Amino acid sequence: MSAGIEVVRAGALTTMQDEGRTGWAHLGVPRAGALDGPARRLANRLVGNAPDAAVLETTLTGCAVRVTGNRPVWAVVGGAPCRVTVDGRPVAWGSPVRVPGGAVLDAGPAVHGVRGYLAFAGGLVPEPVLGSRSADLLSGLGPPVLREGHVLPLGRPGDTPGVDTVPWPGVPAELVLPLHRGPRDDWFTDRALRTLTTAVYRVSERSNRIGLRTEGPALGRARGGELPSEGMVLGAVQVPPDGLPVVFLNDHPTTGGYPVVGVVAASALAGAAQAVPGTPVRFVDA
């Protein structure tokens, strides 16, 4: 039997993610892909994969998988720190672990942060959709959200991992998001724009892969009405009628009718993947 993994415990939300599917926004297809790109790339590096190999992304409660087939598989659990076991025996978090055929790798609930990443030597290789193996929760493209009993194929591994341990980025105690203003900042009052870059917001528990929602002072409008739908990009800070900024993340819609007060560079968004509800958020002029 060829090697693969079978889902034993799916957790609150576990999806398959790679770099995402770019170049399809004109057809209304979002990007998707791992929210914490640096964590995904580092996990792949540790098991000898290409940076864009598909991994599992967990949310808060982790997941558990069984290695199918007879051969062992090298794996690493990274991202949000958690307790990791193989058949109930504690093993290292953030370092390559040899998982025998038939054994269960369990990534427990996050101790800090939100999203964990499970990489396996050879990568996960279901059939790609529009060039990506990422699950898109908004459009439904790609592999489905994982459920108990799902079996996922693994690719052919490369060389045995040669790196045992590396420093992992810490979970942010505060999100500082550099903001490029526009294109619709003129829809807001001067006072609202000052508030946006001086007030402290907090991550809302309603945040998800579509957007980081915030709690804090509402932004007042300089003009009423709504816009015709226009294109949205990763990192767009849209302001719905309640006045509370929403930072669009990887599963964001490709169009929207609420004004975008500014855009956060994609390179600054990795911390948003690990920011638990209540984490302070500050927008600063880029």
XYZ file of C-alpha atoms in Angstrom:
286
model
C 0.000 0.000 0.000
C 1.312 3.460 -0.911
C 1.845 5.909 1.912
C -0.848 8.350 2.897
C -2.530 9.724 5.991
C -5.968 8.955 7.409
C -7.758 11.545 9.521
C -8.461 10.178 13.010
C -9.440 13.464 14.671
C -10.332 16.356 12.392
C -10.361 19.122 15.020
C -12.373 22.328 14.855
C -11.261 23.209 11.324
C -8.492 21.451 9.420
C -7.885 22.147 5.745
C -5.253 21.386 3.152
C -3.262 24.420 2.033
C -0.349 25.249 -0.244
C 0.681 28.631 -1.701
C -2.809 29.157 -3.097
C -4.175 29.725 -6.573
C -3.097 33.032 -8.037
C -4.043 34.552 -11.372
C -7.757 33.675 -11.269
C -9.273 36.741 -9.591
C -10.672 37.936 -12.929
C -12.877 34.827 -12.863
C -13.976 35.451 -9.273
C -11.687 32.789 -7.780
C -10.019 33.791 -4.472
C -6.419 33.040 -3.658
C -6.807 30.691 -0.648
C -3.529 29.149 0.596
C -1.990 28.923 4.058
C -2.680 31.995 6.207
C 0.734 31.735 7.874
C 2.926 31.374 4.814
C 6.261 31.512 6.659
C 5.177 28.686 8.996
C 4.100 26.519 6.048
C 7.357 27.081 4.193
C 9.446 26.360 7.277
C 7.529 23.156 8.027
C 8.110 21.998 4.437
C 11.800 22.816 4.643
C 12.183 20.691 7.766
C 10.833 17.560 6.046
C 12.735 18.123 2.798
C 9.793 19.339 0.699
C 9.618 22.122 -1.859
C 8.356 25.345 -0.243
C 5.010 25.173 -2.053
C 4.113 21.591 -1.021
C 0.625 21.129 0.452
C 0.289 20.782 4.225
C -2.518 20.581 6.768
C -3.617 23.804 8.472
C -5.330 23.303 11.841
C -7.362 25.792 13.875
C -7.073 26.023 17.673
C -7.760 22.365 18.521
C -5.219 20.623 16.263
C -5.876 17.246 14.633
C -4.684 13.619 14.588
C -3.779 11.455 11.591
C -2.690 7.853 11.078
C 0.051 6.947 8.588
C -1.264 4.364 6.126
C 0.972 1.858 4.389
C 4.016 0.087 5.768
C 6.785 2.627 5.492
C 7.505 5.361 8.054
C 6.888 8.994 7.182
C 8.813 12.048 8.338
C 6.519 14.779 9.630
C 6.733 18.097 11.459
C 4.133 20.053 13.411
C 4.773 23.806 13.449
C 2.971 27.135 13.524
C 1.028 27.512 16.767
C 2.884 25.659 19.559
C 1.104 22.552 20.847
C 1.706 19.151 22.451
C 2.649 16.521 19.858
C 2.499 12.744 20.325
C 3.064 9.609 18.239
C 0.879 6.741 19.481
C 0.525 8.633 22.747
C 4.266 9.190 23.309
C 5.416 12.840 23.460
C 7.640 13.943 20.575
C 9.147 17.272 19.551
C 7.083 20.174 18.292
C 8.724 22.152 15.493
C 11.234 19.446 14.524
C 11.102 16.456 12.137
C 9.569 13.324 13.681
C 9.692 9.804 12.225
C 6.153 8.351 12.290
C 5.999 4.563 11.703
C 3.445 3.063 9.344
C 0.150 2.599 11.204
C 1.079 5.065 13.971
C -1.040 8.072 14.935
C 0.473 11.557 14.936
C -1.561 13.841 17.212
C -1.155 17.632 17.225
C -2.960 18.856 20.321
C -4.750 22.143 21.004
C -2.733 25.316 20.458
C -0.984 26.519 23.596
C -0.402 29.912 21.988
C -1.680 31.209 18.668
C -4.384 29.805 16.413
C -3.149 27.813 13.406
C -0.856 24.808 13.290
C 0.821 23.303 10.222
C 1.469 19.590 9.661
C 3.932 18.862 6.872
C 4.760 15.361 5.634
C 7.752 14.265 3.556
C 6.620 14.102 -0.057
C 3.755 16.528 0.546
C 0.027 15.931 0.238
C -0.849 15.235 -3.395
C -4.570 15.062 -4.147
C -5.571 16.261 -7.621
C -4.999 20.031 -7.870
C -7.826 22.397 -8.800
C -6.808 25.387 -10.948
C -3.187 24.675 -10.117
C -3.532 24.477 -6.343
C -4.343 21.904 -3.652
C -5.667 24.564 -1.268
C -9.139 24.410 0.221
C -11.076 27.631 -0.359
C -13.809 28.037 2.248
C -15.544 30.863 0.372
C -15.872 29.309 -3.094
C -15.711 25.634 -2.094
C -12.890 24.932 -4.552
C -10.174 22.450 -3.683
C -10.172 19.623 -1.130
C -13.048 19.622 1.361
C -12.668 20.521 5.023
C -11.238 17.385 6.633
C -13.482 14.910 8.395
C -12.715 11.713 10.304
C -11.987 8.874 7.877
C -10.659 11.036 5.047
C -7.539 9.475 3.470
C -5.041 11.776 1.780
C -2.250 10.581 -0.542
C 1.387 11.495 -0.014
C 3.965 12.155 -2.696
C 7.320 10.490 -3.006
C 9.660 11.830 -0.314
C 13.039 13.300 -1.106
C 16.114 12.857 1.021
C 15.856 12.218 4.751
C 15.499 15.597 6.508
C 18.903 17.001 7.368
C 17.747 19.862 9.611
C 16.701 18.944 13.153
C 15.578 22.260 14.561
C 15.247 25.926 13.638
C 13.851 28.977 15.442
C 10.134 29.496 14.857
C 8.517 32.950 14.826
C 6.756 33.800 18.080
C 3.006 34.292 18.361
C 2.270 38.043 18.294
C 1.247 39.730 21.533
C 0.146 42.675 19.384
C -0.519 43.060 15.661
C 1.026 46.137 14.070
C -0.268 46.422 10.513
C 1.364 48.947 8.127
C -1.423 50.588 6.144
C -1.254 52.120 2.678
C -4.241 54.481 2.580
C -6.814 54.365 -0.216
C -8.369 53.880 -2.619
C -11.505 55.033 -0.731
C -10.066 56.864 2.272
C -11.887 60.007 1.070
C -15.141 58.314 2.087
C -14.164 58.821 5.747
C -13.892 61.894 7.938
C -10.534 63.310 8.952
C -11.370 62.321 12.518
C -12.037 58.739 11.437
C -8.690 58.546 9.635
C -6.893 59.831 12.737
C -8.766 57.274 14.839
C -7.787 54.462 12.493
C -4.066 55.092 12.958
C -4.066 56.055 16.652
C -6.670 53.841 18.329
C -6.048 50.307 19.566
C -8.420 47.738 18.068
C -8.728 44.118 19.110
C -9.128 40.892 17.143
C -12.773 39.809 17.111
C -13.826 36.229 17.784
C -15.741 36.465 14.479
C -12.477 36.450 12.540
C -11.836 33.588 10.118
C -9.903 32.719 6.954
C -11.942 35.287 5.014
C -11.101 38.267 7.180
C -9.620 39.516 10.425
C -12.509 41.359 12.054
C -11.824 43.993 14.653
C -13.492 45.487 17.713
C -12.965 49.110 18.683
C -14.032 52.639 17.715
C -16.215 52.853 14.608
C -14.994 54.925 11.658
C -17.369 57.722 10.666
C -18.193 58.368 7.030
C -17.707 61.628 5.154
C -20.214 60.476 2.539
C -23.168 58.113 2.545
C -24.370 55.420 0.196
C -22.475 52.415 -1.065
C -20.138 51.684 -3.922
C -20.768 49.474 -6.920
C -18.833 46.233 -6.456
C -15.149 46.631 -7.219
C -12.096 44.418 -7.081
C -10.624 43.431 -3.711
C -7.052 42.378 -2.959
C -5.391 40.434 -0.155
C -4.875 42.819 2.768
C -7.659 45.234 1.773
C -9.143 46.932 4.859
C -12.845 47.158 4.133
C -15.233 49.085 6.380
C -18.815 47.730 6.507
C -21.783 49.776 7.814
C -20.870 49.111 11.476
C -17.685 51.155 10.920
C -15.314 48.432 12.182
C -12.359 47.611 9.893
C -12.077 44.117 8.386
C -8.686 43.009 7.015
C -9.211 40.645 4.083
C -7.249 37.388 4.359
C -6.652 34.526 1.923
C -10.253 33.378 1.388
C -11.550 36.899 0.816
C -14.082 37.642 -1.934
C -12.675 39.077 -5.146
C -15.219 41.925 -5.252
C -17.041 44.005 -2.658
C -19.205 47.096 -2.278
C -18.008 48.578 1.008
C -15.271 51.239 0.883
C -11.658 50.154 1.336
C -9.888 52.661 3.583
C -6.445 51.152 2.977
C -4.421 48.060 2.173
C -2.021 46.092 4.383
C 0.876 44.493 2.485
C 0.526 40.714 2.199
C 4.002 40.299 3.714
C 2.686 41.780 6.988
C -0.283 39.426 7.360
C 1.345 36.241 8.693
C 0.825 37.398 12.276
C -2.910 37.697 11.642
C -3.026 33.901 11.224
C -1.893 33.423 14.833
C -3.664 36.333 16.566
C -6.187 35.009 19.089
C -9.398 36.937 19.837
C -8.618 39.938 22.019
C -5.132 40.503 20.581
C -4.475 44.268 20.252
C -4.338 45.568 16.662
C -2.775 48.863 15.607
C -2.865 50.288 12.097
C 0.111 52.515 11.292
C 0.777 54.553 8.163
C 3.166 52.663 5.899
